[in-house]
Tab-separated table of C-alpha atoms and ligand atoms in Angstrom:
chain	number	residue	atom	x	y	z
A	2	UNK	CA	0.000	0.000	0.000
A	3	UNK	CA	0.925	4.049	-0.566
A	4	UNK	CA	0.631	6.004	2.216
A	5	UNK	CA	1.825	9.533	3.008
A	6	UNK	CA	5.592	10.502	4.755
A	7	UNK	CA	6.163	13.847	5.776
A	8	UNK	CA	9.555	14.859	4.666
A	9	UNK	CA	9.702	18.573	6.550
A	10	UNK	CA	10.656	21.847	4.570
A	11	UNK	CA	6.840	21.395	3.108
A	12	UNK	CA	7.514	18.446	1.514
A	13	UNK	CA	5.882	14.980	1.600
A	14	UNK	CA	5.497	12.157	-0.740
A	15	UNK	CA	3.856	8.712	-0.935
A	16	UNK	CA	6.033	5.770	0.222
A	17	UNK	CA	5.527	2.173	-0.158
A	18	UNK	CA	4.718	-0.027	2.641
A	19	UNK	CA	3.812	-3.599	3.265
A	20	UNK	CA	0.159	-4.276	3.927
A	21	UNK	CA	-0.142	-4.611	7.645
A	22	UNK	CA	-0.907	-8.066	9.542
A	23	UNK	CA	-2.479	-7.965	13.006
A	24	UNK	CA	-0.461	-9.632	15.729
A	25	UNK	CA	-1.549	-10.534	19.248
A	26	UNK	CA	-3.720	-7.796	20.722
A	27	UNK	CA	-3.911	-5.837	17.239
A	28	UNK	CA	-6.236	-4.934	14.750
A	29	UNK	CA	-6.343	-3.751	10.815
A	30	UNK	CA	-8.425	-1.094	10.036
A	31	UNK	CA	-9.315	-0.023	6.654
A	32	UNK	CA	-9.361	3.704	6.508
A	33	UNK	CA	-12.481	5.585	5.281
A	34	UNK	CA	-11.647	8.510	6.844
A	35	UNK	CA	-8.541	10.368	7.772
A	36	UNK	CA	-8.100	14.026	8.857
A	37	UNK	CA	-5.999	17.098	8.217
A	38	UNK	CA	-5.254	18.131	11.840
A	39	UNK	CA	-3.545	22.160	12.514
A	40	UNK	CA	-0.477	20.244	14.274
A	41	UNK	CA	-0.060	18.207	11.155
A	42	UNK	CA	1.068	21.360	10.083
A	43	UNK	CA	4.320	21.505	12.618
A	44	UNK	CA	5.696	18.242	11.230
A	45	UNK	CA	4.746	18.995	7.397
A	46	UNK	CA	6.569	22.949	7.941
A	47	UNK	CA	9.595	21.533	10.318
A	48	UNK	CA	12.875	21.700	8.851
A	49	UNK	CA	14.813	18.838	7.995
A	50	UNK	CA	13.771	15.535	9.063
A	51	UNK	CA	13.275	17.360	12.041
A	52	UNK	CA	9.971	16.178	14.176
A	53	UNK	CA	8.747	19.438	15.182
A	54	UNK	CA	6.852	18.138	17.971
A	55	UNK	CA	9.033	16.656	20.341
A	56	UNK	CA	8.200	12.753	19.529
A	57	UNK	CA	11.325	10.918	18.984
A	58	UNK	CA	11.119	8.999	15.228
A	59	UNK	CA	12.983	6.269	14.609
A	60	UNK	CA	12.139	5.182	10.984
A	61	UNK	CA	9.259	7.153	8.297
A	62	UNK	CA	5.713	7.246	9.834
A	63	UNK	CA	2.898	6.861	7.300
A	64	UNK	CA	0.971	10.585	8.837
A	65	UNK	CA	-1.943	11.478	9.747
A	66	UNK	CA	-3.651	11.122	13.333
A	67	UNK	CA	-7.150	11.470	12.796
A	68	UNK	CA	-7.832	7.790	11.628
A	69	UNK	CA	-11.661	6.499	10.900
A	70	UNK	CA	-12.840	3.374	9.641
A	71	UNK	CA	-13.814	-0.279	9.498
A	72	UNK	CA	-11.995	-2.954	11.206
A	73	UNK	CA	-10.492	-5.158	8.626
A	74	UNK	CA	-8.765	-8.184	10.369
A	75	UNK	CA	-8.592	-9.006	14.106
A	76	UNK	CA	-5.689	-10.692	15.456
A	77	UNK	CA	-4.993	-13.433	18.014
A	78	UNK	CA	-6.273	-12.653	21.441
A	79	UNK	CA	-8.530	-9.717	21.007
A	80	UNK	CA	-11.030	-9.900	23.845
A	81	UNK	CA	-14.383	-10.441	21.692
A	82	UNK	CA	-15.887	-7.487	23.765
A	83	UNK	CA	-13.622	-5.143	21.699
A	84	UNK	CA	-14.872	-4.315	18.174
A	85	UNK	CA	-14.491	-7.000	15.415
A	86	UNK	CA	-14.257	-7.389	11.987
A	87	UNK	CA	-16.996	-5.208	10.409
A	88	UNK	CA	-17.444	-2.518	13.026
A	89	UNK	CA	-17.278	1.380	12.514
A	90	UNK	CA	-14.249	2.844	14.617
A	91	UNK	CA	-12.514	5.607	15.487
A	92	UNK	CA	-8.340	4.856	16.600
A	93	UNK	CA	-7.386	7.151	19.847
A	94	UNK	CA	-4.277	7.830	18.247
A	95	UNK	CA	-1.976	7.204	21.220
A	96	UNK	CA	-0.358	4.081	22.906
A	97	UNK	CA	1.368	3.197	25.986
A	98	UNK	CA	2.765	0.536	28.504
A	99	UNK	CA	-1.065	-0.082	29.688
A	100	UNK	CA	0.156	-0.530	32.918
A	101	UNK	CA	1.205	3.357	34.560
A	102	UNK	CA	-1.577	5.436	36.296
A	103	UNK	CA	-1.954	7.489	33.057
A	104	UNK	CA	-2.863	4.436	30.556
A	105	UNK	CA	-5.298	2.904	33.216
A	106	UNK	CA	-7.117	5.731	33.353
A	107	UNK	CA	-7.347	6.465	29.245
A	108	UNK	CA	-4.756	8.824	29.074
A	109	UNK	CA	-2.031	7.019	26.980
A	110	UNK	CA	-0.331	9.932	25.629
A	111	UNK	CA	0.549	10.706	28.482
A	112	UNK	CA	2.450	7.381	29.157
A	113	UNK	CA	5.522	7.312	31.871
A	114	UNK	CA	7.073	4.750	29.329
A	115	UNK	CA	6.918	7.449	26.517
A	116	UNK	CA	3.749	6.794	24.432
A	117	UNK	CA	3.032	6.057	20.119
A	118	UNK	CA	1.752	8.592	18.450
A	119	UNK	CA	0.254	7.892	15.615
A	120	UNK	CA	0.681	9.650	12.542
A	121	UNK	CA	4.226	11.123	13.899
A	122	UNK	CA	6.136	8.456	15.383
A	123	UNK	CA	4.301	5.201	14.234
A	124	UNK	CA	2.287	4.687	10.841
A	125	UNK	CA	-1.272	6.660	10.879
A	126	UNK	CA	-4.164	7.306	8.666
A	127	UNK	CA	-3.152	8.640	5.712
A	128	UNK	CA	-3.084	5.362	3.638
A	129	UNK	CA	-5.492	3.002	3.093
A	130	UNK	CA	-4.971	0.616	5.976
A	131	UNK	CA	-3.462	1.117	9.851
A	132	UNK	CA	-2.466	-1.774	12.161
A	133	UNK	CA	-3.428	-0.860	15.905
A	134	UNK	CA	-3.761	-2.316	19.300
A	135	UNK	CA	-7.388	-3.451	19.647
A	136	UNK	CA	-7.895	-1.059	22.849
A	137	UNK	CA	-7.173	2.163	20.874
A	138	UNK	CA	-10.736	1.053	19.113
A	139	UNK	CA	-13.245	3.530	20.046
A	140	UNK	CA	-16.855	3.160	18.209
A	141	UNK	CA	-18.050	5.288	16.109
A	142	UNK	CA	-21.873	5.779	16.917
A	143	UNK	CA	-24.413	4.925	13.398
A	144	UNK	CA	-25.503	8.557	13.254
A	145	UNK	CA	-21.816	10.013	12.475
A	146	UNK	CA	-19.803	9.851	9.695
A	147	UNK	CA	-16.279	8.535	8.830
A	148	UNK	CA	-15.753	12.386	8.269
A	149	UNK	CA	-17.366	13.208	11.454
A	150	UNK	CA	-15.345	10.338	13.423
A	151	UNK	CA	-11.713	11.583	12.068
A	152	UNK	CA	-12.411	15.036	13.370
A	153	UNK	CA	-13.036	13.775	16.653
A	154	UNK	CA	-9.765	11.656	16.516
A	155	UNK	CA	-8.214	15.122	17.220
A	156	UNK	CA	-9.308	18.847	16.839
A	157	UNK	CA	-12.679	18.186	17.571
A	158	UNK	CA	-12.667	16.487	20.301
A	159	UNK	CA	-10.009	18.526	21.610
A	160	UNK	CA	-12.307	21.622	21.722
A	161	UNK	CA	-14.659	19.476	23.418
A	162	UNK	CA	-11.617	18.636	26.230
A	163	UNK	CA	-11.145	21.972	26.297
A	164	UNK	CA	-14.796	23.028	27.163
A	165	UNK	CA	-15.088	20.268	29.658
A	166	UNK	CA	-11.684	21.141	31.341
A	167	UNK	CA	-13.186	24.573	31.963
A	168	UNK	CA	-16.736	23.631	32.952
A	169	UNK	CA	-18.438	25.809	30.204
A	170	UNK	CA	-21.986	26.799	31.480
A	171	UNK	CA	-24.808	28.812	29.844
A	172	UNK	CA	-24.004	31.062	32.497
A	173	UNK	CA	-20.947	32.043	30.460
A	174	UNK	CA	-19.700	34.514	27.639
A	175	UNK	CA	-16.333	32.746	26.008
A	176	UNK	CA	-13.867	34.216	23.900
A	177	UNK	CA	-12.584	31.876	21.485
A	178	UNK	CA	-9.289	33.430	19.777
A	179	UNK	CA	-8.934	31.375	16.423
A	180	UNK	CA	-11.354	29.592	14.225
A	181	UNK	CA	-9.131	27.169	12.538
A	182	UNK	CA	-10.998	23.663	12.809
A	183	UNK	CA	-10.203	23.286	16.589
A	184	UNK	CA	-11.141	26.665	17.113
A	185	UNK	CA	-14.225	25.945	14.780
A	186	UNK	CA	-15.244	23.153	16.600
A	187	UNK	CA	-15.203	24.566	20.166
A	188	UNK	CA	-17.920	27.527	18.354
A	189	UNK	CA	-20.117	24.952	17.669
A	190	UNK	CA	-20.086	22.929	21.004
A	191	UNK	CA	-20.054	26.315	23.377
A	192	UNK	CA	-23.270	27.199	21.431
A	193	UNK	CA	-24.804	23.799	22.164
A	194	UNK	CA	-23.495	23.872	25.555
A	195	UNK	CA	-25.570	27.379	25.608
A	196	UNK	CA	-23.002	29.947	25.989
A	197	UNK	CA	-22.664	33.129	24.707
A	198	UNK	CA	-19.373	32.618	22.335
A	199	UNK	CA	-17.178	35.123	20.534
A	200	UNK	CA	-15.208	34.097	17.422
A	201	UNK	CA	-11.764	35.886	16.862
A	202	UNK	CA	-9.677	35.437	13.793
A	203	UNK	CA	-7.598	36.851	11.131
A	204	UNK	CA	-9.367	35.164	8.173
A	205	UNK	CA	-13.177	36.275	6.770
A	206	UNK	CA	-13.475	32.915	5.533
A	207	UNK	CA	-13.044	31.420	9.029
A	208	UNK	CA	-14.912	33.788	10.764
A	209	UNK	CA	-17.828	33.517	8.029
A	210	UNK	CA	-17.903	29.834	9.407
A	211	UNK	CA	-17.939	30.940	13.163
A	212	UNK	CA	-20.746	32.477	12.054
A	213	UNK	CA	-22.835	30.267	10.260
A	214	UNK	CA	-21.715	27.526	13.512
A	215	UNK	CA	-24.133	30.487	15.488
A	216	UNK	CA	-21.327	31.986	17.388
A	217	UNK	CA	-22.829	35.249	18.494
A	218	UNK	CA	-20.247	37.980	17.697
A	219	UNK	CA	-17.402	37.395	14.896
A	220	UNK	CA	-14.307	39.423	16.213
A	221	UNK	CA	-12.035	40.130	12.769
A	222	UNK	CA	-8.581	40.490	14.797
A	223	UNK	CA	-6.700	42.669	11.743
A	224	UNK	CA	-9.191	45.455	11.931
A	225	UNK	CA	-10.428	46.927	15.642
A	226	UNK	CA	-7.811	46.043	18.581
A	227	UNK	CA	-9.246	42.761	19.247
A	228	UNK	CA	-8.987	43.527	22.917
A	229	UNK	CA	-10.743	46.135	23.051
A	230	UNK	CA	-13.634	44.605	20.876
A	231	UNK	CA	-13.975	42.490	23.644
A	232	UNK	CA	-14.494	44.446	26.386
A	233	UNK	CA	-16.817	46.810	24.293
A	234	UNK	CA	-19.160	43.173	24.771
A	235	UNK	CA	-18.951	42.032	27.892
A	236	UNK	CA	-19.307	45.662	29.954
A	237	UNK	CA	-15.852	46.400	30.149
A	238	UNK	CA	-15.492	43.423	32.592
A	239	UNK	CA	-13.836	40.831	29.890
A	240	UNK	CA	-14.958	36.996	28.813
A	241	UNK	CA	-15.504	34.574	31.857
A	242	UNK	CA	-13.667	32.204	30.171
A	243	UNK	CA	-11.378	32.426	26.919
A	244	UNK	CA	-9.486	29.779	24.873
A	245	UNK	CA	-6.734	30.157	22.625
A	246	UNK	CA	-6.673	27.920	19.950
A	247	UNK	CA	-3.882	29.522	18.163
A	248	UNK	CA	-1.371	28.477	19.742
A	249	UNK	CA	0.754	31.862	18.496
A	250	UNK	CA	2.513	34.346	21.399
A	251	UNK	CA	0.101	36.779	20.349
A	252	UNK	CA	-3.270	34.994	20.530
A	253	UNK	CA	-2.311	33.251	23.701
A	254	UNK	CA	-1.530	36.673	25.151
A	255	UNK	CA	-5.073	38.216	23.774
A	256	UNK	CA	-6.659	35.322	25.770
A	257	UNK	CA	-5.019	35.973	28.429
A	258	UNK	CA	-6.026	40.050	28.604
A	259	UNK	CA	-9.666	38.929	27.668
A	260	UNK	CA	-10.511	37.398	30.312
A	261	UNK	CA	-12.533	38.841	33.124
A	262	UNK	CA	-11.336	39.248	36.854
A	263	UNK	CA	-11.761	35.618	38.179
A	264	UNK	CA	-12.036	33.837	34.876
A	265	UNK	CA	-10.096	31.068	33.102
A	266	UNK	CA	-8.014	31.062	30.074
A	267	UNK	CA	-7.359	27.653	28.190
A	268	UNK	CA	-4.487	26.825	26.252
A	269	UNK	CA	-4.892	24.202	23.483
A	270	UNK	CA	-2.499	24.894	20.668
A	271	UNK	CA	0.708	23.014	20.438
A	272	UNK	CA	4.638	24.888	20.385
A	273	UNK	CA	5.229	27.875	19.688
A	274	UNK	CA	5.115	30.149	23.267
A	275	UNK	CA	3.751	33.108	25.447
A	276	UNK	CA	5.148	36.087	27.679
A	277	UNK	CA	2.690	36.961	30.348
A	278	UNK	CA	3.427	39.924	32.675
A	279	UNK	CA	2.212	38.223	35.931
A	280	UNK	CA	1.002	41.070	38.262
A	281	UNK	CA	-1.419	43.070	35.567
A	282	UNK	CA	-2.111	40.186	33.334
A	283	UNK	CA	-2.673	37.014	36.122
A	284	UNK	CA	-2.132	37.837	40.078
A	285	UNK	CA	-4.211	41.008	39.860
A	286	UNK	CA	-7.087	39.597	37.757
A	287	UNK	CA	-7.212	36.016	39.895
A	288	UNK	CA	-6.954	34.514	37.142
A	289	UNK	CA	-7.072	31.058	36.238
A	290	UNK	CA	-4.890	29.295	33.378
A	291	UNK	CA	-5.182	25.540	32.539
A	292	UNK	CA	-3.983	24.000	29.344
A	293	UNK	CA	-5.593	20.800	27.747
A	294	UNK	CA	-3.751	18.744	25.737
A	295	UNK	CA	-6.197	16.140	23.402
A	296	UNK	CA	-8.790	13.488	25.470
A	297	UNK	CA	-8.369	10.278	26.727
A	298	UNK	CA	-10.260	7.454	25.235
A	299	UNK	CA	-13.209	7.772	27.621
A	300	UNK	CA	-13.494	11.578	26.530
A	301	UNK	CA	-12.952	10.636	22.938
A	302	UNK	CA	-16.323	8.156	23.543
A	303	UNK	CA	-18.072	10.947	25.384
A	304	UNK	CA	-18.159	13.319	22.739
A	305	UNK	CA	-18.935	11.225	19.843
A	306	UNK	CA	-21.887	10.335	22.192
A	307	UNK	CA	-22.452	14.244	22.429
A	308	UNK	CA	-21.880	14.854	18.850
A	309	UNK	CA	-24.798	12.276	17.705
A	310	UNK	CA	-27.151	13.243	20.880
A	311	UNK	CA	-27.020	17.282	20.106
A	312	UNK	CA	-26.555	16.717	15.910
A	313	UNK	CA	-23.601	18.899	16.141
A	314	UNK	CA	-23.124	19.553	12.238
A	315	UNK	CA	-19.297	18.598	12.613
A	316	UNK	CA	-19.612	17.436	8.943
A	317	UNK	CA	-19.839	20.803	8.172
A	318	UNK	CA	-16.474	22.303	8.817
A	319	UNK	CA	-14.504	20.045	6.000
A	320	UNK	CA	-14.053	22.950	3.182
A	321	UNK	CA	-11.506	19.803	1.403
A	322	UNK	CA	-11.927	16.708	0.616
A	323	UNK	CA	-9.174	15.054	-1.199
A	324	UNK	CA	-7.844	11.372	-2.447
A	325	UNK	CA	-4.756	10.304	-0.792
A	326	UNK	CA	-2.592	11.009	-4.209
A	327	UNK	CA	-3.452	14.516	-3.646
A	328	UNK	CA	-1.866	15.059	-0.412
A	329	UNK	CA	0.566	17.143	-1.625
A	330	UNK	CA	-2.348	19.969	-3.298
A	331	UNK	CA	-4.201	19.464	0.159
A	332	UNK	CA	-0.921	20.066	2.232
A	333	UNK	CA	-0.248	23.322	0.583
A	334	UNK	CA	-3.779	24.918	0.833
A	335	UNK	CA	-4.111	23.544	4.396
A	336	UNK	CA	-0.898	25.629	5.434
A	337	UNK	CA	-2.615	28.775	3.941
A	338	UNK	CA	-4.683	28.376	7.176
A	339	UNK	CA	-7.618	30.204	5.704
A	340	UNK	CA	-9.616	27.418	4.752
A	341	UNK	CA	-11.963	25.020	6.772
A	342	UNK	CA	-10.683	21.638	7.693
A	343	UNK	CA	-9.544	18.874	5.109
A	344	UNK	CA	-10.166	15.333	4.999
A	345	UNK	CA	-8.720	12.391	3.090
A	346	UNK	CA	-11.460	9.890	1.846
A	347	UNK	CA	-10.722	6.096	0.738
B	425	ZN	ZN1	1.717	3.838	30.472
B	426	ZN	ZN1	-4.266	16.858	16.052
């Protein structure tokens, strides 16, 4: 099979690999889905070989960490309560030791052993089959789409970590700075949720999307000091709760200066960093900052499960669609970042 190998400096290319065969524990699944995800982006734009990420590589990983599908072939030993041949499944795209405090309670990536990552340092989506352990299997309820599923293999349901990390009410007015598909995605579940959301980004086309997703003010961040725009709707006071999705010094910072006395600011976006000036910006204002990185695979579950009980149009923020031989086209316009999301379809 062809799938796709990042090469850095923008480059990628399809490589040839053996079909996988399950072993003990491990499953095939046949891709039908598999997303473009922003942090994609890091390893596609990092130079050299270089894995801008932090993940130690060893040998070319087919990419892509948003994987959706059917199972294909079950290896020896899969406990028979675990999806089988036939069944619609999403891959949590992390694995560890299974053993540490982390795994046991879902949150592989976070392994003590160092975890997989699929996509970056073992072989993900973007090819036409992926070889897993059977417990990265998550289901993919009937009423979503392979499309639907991939985007919660990552952005999406990090937005919805995100929003669950900082108890979003419909008491509360959130700032969300960036409307790239994570950013996207966190619109459209803070409006379900019932809160009052504003959208801030750079691009038109992004924030013509925020709107459509019913956030309630569309903040264009190159006009009016986006700061300011925020205050001038929430009373002076601030958002109760902002979230950068950015991940850029200056977004994180506008999150940061958004937020009201006694509110919380959420960091999501990977690298990249952020200078806060500690007595005006935090100790002064009370203030509150978590960061959420991803799900584990019992949040992953949970908002699928919200996703098909609210008919959260997640569908609806793939702009792209492409076949795997066109990964190179749908790299370039995906680092334009003005676009919606992009998928991969097989
Ligand atoms: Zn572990
Ligand atoms: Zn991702």
């Amino acid at each position: 099979m062809k799938g796709v190998v990042f090469l850095g400096n923008r480059k990628l290319e399809l490589q040839d690999f053996a079909d996988p065969v399950p072993g003990p524990g491990e499953v095939v699944v046949a891709m039908k889905a598999s997303g473009m995800c922003g942090s994609d982006l890091h390893v596609y734009r990092a130079v050299g070989s270089q894995n801008a990420l932090g993940f130690t590589v060893s040998a070319p990983a087919v990419a892509g960490h948003e994987p959706c599908g059917v199972v294909a072939e079950v290896g020896p030993g899969v406990n028979p309560r675990l999806p089988q041949v036939g069944a619609r499944v999403m891959v949590h795209h992390y694995f560890g030791c299974g053993v540490c405090p982390h795994c046991r309670t879902g949150w592989t990536q976070m392994c003590v052993e160092g975890a997989a990552v699929y996509g970056v340092t073992h072989h993900g989506g973007h090819a036409p089959y992926m070889k897993v352990p059977a417990s990265t299997l998550i289901p993919l309820p009937d009423e979503l789409s392979f499309e639907t599923g991939a985007a919660i293999a990552c952005g999406t349901g990090t937005a919805y970590g995100a929003l669950r990390r900082m108890h979003l009410s419909g008491h509360d007015t959130i700032a969300i700075v960036g409307q790239g598909p994570v950013g996207l995605s966190a619109t459209q579940f803070a409006v379900a949720m019932g809160a009052r959301v504003l959208a801030l980004d750079l691009s038109s086309e992004r924030l013509l999307l925020a709107k459509r997703f019913g956030a309630d003010i569309t903040i264009d961040a190159r006009g009016y000091d986006p700061l300011t725009a925020v205050k001038d709707v929430t009373s002076g006071r601030g958002a109760d709760l902002t979230l950068d999705t950015s991940g850029r010094p200056e977004g994180r910072i506008l999150a940061v200066r958004a937020a009201r006395a006694w509110g919380t600011v959420c960091f999501v976006g990977e690298g990249s960093n952020v200078t806060i000036d500690v007595s005006p910006d935090m100790l002064r204002k009370q203030l509150t900052i978590i960061a959420s990185w991803t799900f584990s695979t019992v949040g992953q579950a949970e908002c699928a499960q919200f996703v098909a009980a609210r008919k959260i149009a997640v569908a609806d923020l793939f702009t792209h669609s492409w076949r795997l031989e066109q990964a190179e086209e749908a790299y370039q316009l995906f680092d334009t970042q003005t676009t919606g999301k992009g998928v991969f379809l097989m």
